[in-house]
């Protein structure tokens, strides 16, 4: 991680030199000199293997000096920026202070450069000493190999012949091995470390029916550092255990192998030929490659496995989806966590070995098992520990609430099995992103959109190659998911990941790793002491309690997170923030109430890049925010209210602002100077209140690169709609548009009235939407009756507040040639008549119906031919579904929430093919 730290500091310095040279006035040459020195140090770090104590010490020293350099420069920049805001008289009065500041920072930079030089010289000197001591290096390598062998042995010891929870999985894998015809086929099992991939593969491998189906079965373990030659030698060892003797005899007879008697001296090609010749003589073979890590390992050995149209199979286990997709065209089998019942059965069997669990211990045992979150390795290791302890309430009570502490002790080696291989195998760019998950509380569903924007603000996304950094960050997340380190919690209707989480054991290991490397620390109710000087601080406790009990220096903190109990941010809390966290870049205040107004000195956070306040009140943003030239994201919550958020009208001063979100419409307030400045970086405004100032900015092209836009349109804006549509046509990058049609906000009652003053029906205004050819996602709220011209390239359409759908409106939807996802939301009392004729909805894949009192649905033959998912939520009068639905070849999933009783009975009695998944939630949400 030290190399990441240096890279972040280098990136930060280069940005300052390029964009903020005026703030470095007087020390610019010193900063450039420091930048060059750090570049040299970074090269050393990227070629350093930090396995021994000397290298670890060097890496730790470099990390601390890089942090010190960052603190010195950032503190100087903040003080200069605040000085420049003073009046002319103020600058004169503080001129001496500024001269002293310049002198002090110059000296500190010189000291840092000297320290870096010393570290580099010491590193070279000690490395030369170590190179002369080849014996110690060889011993370290041998110890590492022995440790890996012990880890493999531990994994094997976890296995059982009749492990619970793998019956369904083994049946699925055996079915996949039987299918696929006579061509050679690769079947993959993918899952997190410790989830039981090897156990499942072993269960399949030892199955008598599998053994009978193959004349040759061989199992090979592939280590993370395995080479093609080692893998082939291992295969030969299992296939032909007497090969060395055979080769020696051939050599003695003067036959083929005349030069070498030792198979270890054969080339990779010669070894592949031997393996291939042996397997070709078999009627049908099964090869298991356990724990495959690299696609290149497969590329180098796959020629050894002949495809002779005999139904040969190769079974692969891996943590990496990339490996599975590379080795086969068939989708992998994703191993799931154990259910609560399966987890308890595995634990009980391991602890009591066939005996019954005492009644008084069962509640405690189930609490312990629940903490394992369905990870078989955790359950087996914990059960092994408790099996050798006194089976008493007193002993088991010690374990409850401290499961991960027991699991991460060195003697269990769980940390190495679950995390170390996966973490060490990560590319450098992904390591800080993965450790970041430890910042969030246990069992926390992490919203993906804010997470990605935080990564960007943190500087984790450095190599974008002219791509949008948010898109690159999303790629990073999907890589972590594909590596079985992050799990998907919720999916959008469009198929993207909405929320995610990680296993609690992984989270604890992230916290432990990060504390040692000073990446971040977590303050909880049980532990509010900061032991190191971390760069990030995450509160999972009452902030007031921490403030009153801590006098720590927080000047090193760059990111601050609050996930504790929700509270009101008072003047004392804000004063504490502004006083102690002047260099903060990421500020996540969570769902804390800001009493409607953020203090005017928000602009003192000179380096702030990301601000999130999810308040339940309408918020007034002070004009000082306009001085935050590094600000990228302002997140004030998800849009669900209509109470305006007041934002300074001269928002165009925020040159680096990329995203602006609000729980209610953003209303621009204050004097608008009429500037022609352009916000080239702005990608999102969601939502914004349409008024004269907003229209003026849009008409001038102030937001040319908007991708996502939310519009809150009040009914009293007569005559503004055509001008707005005309300006939206110029936004060539805009593809997501949400429109909320609303009445007037009545301050006396604090709500929105339903009185429209458009001078026409709102549906008439929506007829002009067809002009927006760039839009692919469209959402409209309070649409009433469906009379809308859908833009021609829309693939996802959401309509809320529908009271009825006319024949003309339905025709417009069902004849749309690109519509793939359709969500229709009514209200209690709403009626819908879906008469889907032949050829209607030709591209529709997902249909969602919600809150309709009356639904009349007819599905003609040939309608909705591509529909694969149907979601029905709270449609109480919908008692049945069209019979034609089950004949759709693409149909795969039906999800019904709060069904009527007749619908519930119909679904329970329904007999459909295995290809369709039926999910029923009959509880109130």
PDB file of N, CA, C and O in Angstrom, residues 687-723:
ATOM      1  N   UNK A 687     -32.197  16.682  -8.393  1.00  0.00           N
ATOM      2  CA  UNK A 687     -32.874  17.423  -9.475  1.00  0.00           C
ATOM      3  C   UNK A 687     -32.563  18.910  -9.362  1.00  0.00           C
ATOM      4  O   UNK A 687     -31.863  19.348  -8.458  1.00  0.00           O
ATOM      5  N   UNK A 688     -33.148  19.685 -10.270  1.00  0.00           N
ATOM      6  CA  UNK A 688     -33.005  21.135 -10.207  1.00  0.00           C
ATOM      7  C   UNK A 688     -34.373  21.763 -10.461  1.00  0.00           C
ATOM      8  O   UNK A 688     -35.174  21.250 -11.250  1.00  0.00           O
ATOM      9  N   UNK A 689     -34.632  22.834  -9.745  1.00  0.00           N
ATOM     10  CA  UNK A 689     -35.906  23.545  -9.887  1.00  0.00           C
ATOM     11  C   UNK A 689     -35.827  24.447 -11.130  1.00  0.00           C
ATOM     12  O   UNK A 689     -34.848  25.178 -11.323  1.00  0.00           O
ATOM     13  N   UNK A 690     -36.834  24.351 -11.980  1.00  0.00           N
ATOM     14  CA  UNK A 690     -36.845  25.138 -13.217  1.00  0.00           C
ATOM     15  C   UNK A 690     -37.408  26.530 -12.934  1.00  0.00           C
ATOM     16  O   UNK A 690     -38.582  26.703 -12.615  1.00  0.00           O
ATOM     17  N   UNK A 691     -36.541  27.521 -13.031  1.00  0.00           N
ATOM     18  CA  UNK A 691     -36.958  28.915 -12.906  1.00  0.00           C
ATOM     19  C   UNK A 691     -36.177  29.744 -13.913  1.00  0.00           C
ATOM     20  O   UNK A 691     -35.464  29.211 -14.769  1.00  0.00           O
ATOM     21  N   UNK A 692     -36.289  31.043 -13.819  1.00  0.00           N
ATOM     22  CA  UNK A 692     -35.674  31.930 -14.811  1.00  0.00           C
ATOM     23  C   UNK A 692     -34.158  31.773 -14.852  1.00  0.00           C
ATOM     24  O   UNK A 692     -33.542  31.708 -15.922  1.00  0.00           O
ATOM     25  N   UNK A 693     -33.530  31.692 -13.660  1.00  0.00           N
ATOM     26  CA  UNK A 693     -32.074  31.595 -13.618  1.00  0.00           C
ATOM     27  C   UNK A 693     -31.595  30.267 -14.197  1.00  0.00           C
ATOM     28  O   UNK A 693     -30.607  30.206 -14.936  1.00  0.00           O
ATOM     29  N   UNK A 694     -32.304  29.192 -13.870  1.00  0.00           N
ATOM     30  CA  UNK A 694     -31.926  27.874 -14.391  1.00  0.00           C
ATOM     31  C   UNK A 694     -32.043  27.838 -15.901  1.00  0.00           C
ATOM     32  O   UNK A 694     -31.156  27.358 -16.610  1.00  0.00           O
ATOM     33  N   UNK A 695     -33.165  28.362 -16.407  1.00  0.00           N
ATOM     34  CA  UNK A 695     -33.369  28.387 -17.848  1.00  0.00           C
ATOM     35  C   UNK A 695     -32.286  29.212 -18.552  1.00  0.00           C
ATOM     36  O   UNK A 695     -31.814  28.850 -19.635  1.00  0.00           O
ATOM     37  N   UNK A 696     -31.887  30.296 -17.913  1.00  0.00           N
ATOM     38  CA  UNK A 696     -30.868  31.159 -18.500  1.00  0.00           C
ATOM     39  C   UNK A 696     -29.542  30.412 -18.606  1.00  0.00           C
ATOM     40  O   UNK A 696     -28.852  30.478 -19.633  1.00  0.00           O
ATOM     41  N   UNK A 697     -29.171  29.676 -17.550  1.00  0.00           N
ATOM     42  CA  UNK A 697     -27.918  28.911 -17.568  1.00  0.00           C
ATOM     43  C   UNK A 697     -27.950  27.821 -18.632  1.00  0.00           C
ATOM     44  O   UNK A 697     -26.974  27.600 -19.355  1.00  0.00           O
ATOM     45  N   UNK A 698     -29.096  27.140 -18.737  1.00  0.00           N
ATOM     46  CA  UNK A 698     -29.201  26.059 -19.717  1.00  0.00           C
ATOM     47  C   UNK A 698     -29.193  26.612 -21.139  1.00  0.00           C
ATOM     48  O   UNK A 698     -28.590  26.038 -22.050  1.00  0.00           O
ATOM     49  N   UNK A 699     -29.857  27.724 -21.321  1.00  0.00           N
ATOM     50  CA  UNK A 699     -29.928  28.333 -22.650  1.00  0.00           C
ATOM     51  C   UNK A 699     -28.544  28.775 -23.122  1.00  0.00           C
ATOM     52  O   UNK A 699     -28.215  28.692 -24.306  1.00  0.00           O
ATOM     53  N   UNK A 700     -27.700  29.210 -22.169  1.00  0.00           N
ATOM     54  CA  UNK A 700     -26.350  29.652 -22.501  1.00  0.00           C
ATOM     55  C   UNK A 700     -25.383  28.482 -22.678  1.00  0.00           C
ATOM     56  O   UNK A 700     -24.212  28.705 -23.013  1.00  0.00           O
ATOM     57  N   UNK A 701     -25.866  27.280 -22.419  1.00  0.00           N
ATOM     58  CA  UNK A 701     -24.990  26.119 -22.566  1.00  0.00           C
ATOM     59  C   UNK A 701     -23.994  25.991 -21.436  1.00  0.00           C
ATOM     60  O   UNK A 701     -22.855  25.558 -21.655  1.00  0.00           O
ATOM     61  N   UNK A 702     -24.395  26.344 -20.208  1.00  0.00           N
ATOM     62  CA  UNK A 702     -23.476  26.295 -19.064  1.00  0.00           C
ATOM     63  C   UNK A 702     -23.153  24.876 -18.634  1.00  0.00           C
ATOM     64  O   UNK A 702     -22.161  24.644 -17.947  1.00  0.00           O
ATOM     65  N   UNK A 703     -24.000  23.901 -19.010  1.00  0.00           N
ATOM     66  CA  UNK A 703     -23.794  22.515 -18.595  1.00  0.00           C
ATOM     67  C   UNK A 703     -23.740  21.596 -19.834  1.00  0.00           C
ATOM     68  O   UNK A 703     -24.589  20.726 -20.017  1.00  0.00           O
ATOM     69  N   UNK A 704     -22.748  21.745 -20.681  1.00  0.00           N
ATOM     70  CA  UNK A 704     -22.779  21.040 -21.977  1.00  0.00           C
ATOM     71  C   UNK A 704     -22.596  19.532 -21.887  1.00  0.00           C
ATOM     72  O   UNK A 704     -22.972  18.822 -22.819  1.00  0.00           O
ATOM     73  N   UNK A 705     -22.018  19.036 -20.788  1.00  0.00           N
ATOM     74  CA  UNK A 705     -21.694  17.607 -20.709  1.00  0.00           C
ATOM     75  C   UNK A 705     -22.565  16.850 -19.716  1.00  0.00           C
ATOM     76  O   UNK A 705     -22.169  15.779 -19.239  1.00  0.00           O
ATOM     77  N   UNK A 706     -23.735  17.385 -19.410  1.00  0.00           N
ATOM     78  CA  UNK A 706     -24.643  16.692 -18.497  1.00  0.00           C
ATOM     79  C   UNK A 706     -25.016  15.316 -19.051  1.00  0.00           C
ATOM     80  O   UNK A 706     -25.341  15.166 -20.228  1.00  0.00           O
ATOM     81  N   UNK A 707     -24.974  14.322 -18.160  1.00  0.00           N
ATOM     82  CA  UNK A 707     -25.374  12.961 -18.510  1.00  0.00           C
ATOM     83  C   UNK A 707     -26.694  12.596 -17.829  1.00  0.00           C
ATOM     84  O   UNK A 707     -27.539  11.925 -18.418  1.00  0.00           O
ATOM     85  N   UNK A 708     -26.882  13.091 -16.610  1.00  0.00           N
ATOM     86  CA  UNK A 708     -28.066  12.750 -15.825  1.00  0.00           C
ATOM     87  C   UNK A 708     -28.683  14.039 -15.296  1.00  0.00           C
ATOM     88  O   UNK A 708     -28.008  14.862 -14.671  1.00  0.00           O
ATOM     89  N   UNK A 709     -29.983  14.214 -15.556  1.00  0.00           N
ATOM     90  CA  UNK A 709     -30.658  15.455 -15.179  1.00  0.00           C
ATOM     91  C   UNK A 709     -32.028  15.153 -14.604  1.00  0.00           C
ATOM     92  O   UNK A 709     -32.797  14.378 -15.172  1.00  0.00           O
ATOM     93  N   UNK A 710     -32.318  15.757 -13.449  1.00  0.00           N
ATOM     94  CA  UNK A 710     -33.648  15.693 -12.867  1.00  0.00           C
ATOM     95  C   UNK A 710     -34.280  17.070 -12.894  1.00  0.00           C
ATOM     96  O   UNK A 710     -33.638  18.058 -12.504  1.00  0.00           O
ATOM     97  N   UNK A 711     -35.518  17.159 -13.349  1.00  0.00           N
ATOM     98  CA  UNK A 711     -36.213  18.445 -13.467  1.00  0.00           C
ATOM     99  C   UNK A 711     -37.443  18.450 -12.572  1.00  0.00           C
ATOM    100  O   UNK A 711     -38.287  17.572 -12.675  1.00  0.00           O
ATOM    101  N   UNK A 712     -37.520  19.431 -11.722  1.00  0.00           N
ATOM    102  CA  UNK A 712     -38.715  19.645 -10.919  1.00  0.00           C
ATOM    103  C   UNK A 712     -39.450  20.836 -11.523  1.00  0.00           C
ATOM    104  O   UNK A 712     -38.986  21.977 -11.443  1.00  0.00           O
ATOM    105  N   UNK A 713     -40.594  20.552 -12.165  1.00  0.00           N
ATOM    106  CA  UNK A 713     -41.302  21.579 -12.944  1.00  0.00           C
ATOM    107  C   UNK A 713     -42.561  22.001 -12.205  1.00  0.00           C
ATOM    108  O   UNK A 713     -43.496  21.207 -12.038  1.00  0.00           O
ATOM    109  N   UNK A 714     -42.566  23.223 -11.753  1.00  0.00           N
ATOM    110  CA  UNK A 714     -43.714  23.765 -11.041  1.00  0.00           C
ATOM    111  C   UNK A 714     -44.759  24.242 -12.036  1.00  0.00           C
ATOM    112  O   UNK A 714     -44.446  24.717 -13.124  1.00  0.00           O
ATOM    113  N   UNK A 715     -46.019  24.131 -11.660  1.00  0.00           N
ATOM    114  CA  UNK A 715     -47.108  24.438 -12.587  1.00  0.00           C
ATOM    115  C   UNK A 715     -47.236  25.921 -12.904  1.00  0.00           C
ATOM    116  O   UNK A 715     -47.924  26.294 -13.834  1.00  0.00           O
ATOM    117  N   UNK A 716     -46.539  26.789 -12.135  1.00  0.00           N
ATOM    118  CA  UNK A 716     -46.704  28.222 -12.400  1.00  0.00           C
ATOM    119  C   UNK A 716     -45.667  28.756 -13.392  1.00  0.00           C
ATOM    120  O   UNK A 716     -45.587  29.945 -13.631  1.00  0.00           O
ATOM    121  N   UNK A 717     -44.862  27.856 -13.991  1.00  0.00           N
ATOM    122  CA  UNK A 717     -43.855  28.308 -14.962  1.00  0.00           C
ATOM    123  C   UNK A 717     -44.444  28.329 -16.368  1.00  0.00           C
ATOM    124  O   UNK A 717     -44.067  27.577 -17.247  1.00  0.00           O
ATOM    125  N   UNK A 718     -45.408  29.185 -16.576  1.00  0.00           N
ATOM    126  CA  UNK A 718     -46.077  29.224 -17.871  1.00  0.00           C
ATOM    127  C   UNK A 718     -45.124  29.704 -18.969  1.00  0.00           C
ATOM    128  O   UNK A 718     -44.347  30.609 -18.779  1.00  0.00           O
ATOM    129  N   UNK A 719     -45.181  29.019 -20.077  1.00  0.00           N
ATOM    130  CA  UNK A 719     -44.395  29.438 -21.228  1.00  0.00           C
ATOM    131  C   UNK A 719     -42.930  29.053 -21.185  1.00  0.00           C
ATOM    132  O   UNK A 719     -42.188  29.368 -22.105  1.00  0.00           O
ATOM    133  N   UNK A 720     -42.477  28.383 -20.106  1.00  0.00           N
ATOM    134  CA  UNK A 720     -41.059  28.055 -19.983  1.00  0.00           C
ATOM    135  C   UNK A 720     -40.714  26.713 -20.618  1.00  0.00           C
ATOM    136  O   UNK A 720     -39.563  26.457 -20.960  1.00  0.00           O
ATOM    137  N   UNK A 721     -41.705  25.859 -20.747  1.00  0.00           N
ATOM    138  CA  UNK A 721     -41.431  24.480 -21.172  1.00  0.00           C
ATOM    139  C   UNK A 721     -40.823  24.398 -22.578  1.00  0.00           C
ATOM    140  O   UNK A 721     -39.812  23.696 -22.764  1.00  0.00           O
ATOM    141  N   UNK A 722     -41.333  25.054 -23.584  1.00  0.00           N
ATOM    142  CA  UNK A 722     -40.730  24.968 -24.931  1.00  0.00           C
ATOM    143  C   UNK A 722     -39.268  25.400 -24.937  1.00  0.00           C
ATOM    144  O   UNK A 722     -38.434  24.776 -25.600  1.00  0.00           O
ATOM    145  N   UNK A 723     -38.947  26.495 -24.223  1.00  0.00           N
ATOM    146  CA  UNK A 723     -37.560  26.962 -24.173  1.00  0.00           C
ATOM    147  C   UNK A 723     -36.655  25.932 -23.503  1.00  0.00           C
ATOM    148  O   UNK A 723     -35.513  25.724 -23.915  1.00  0.00           O
TER     149      UNK A 723
END
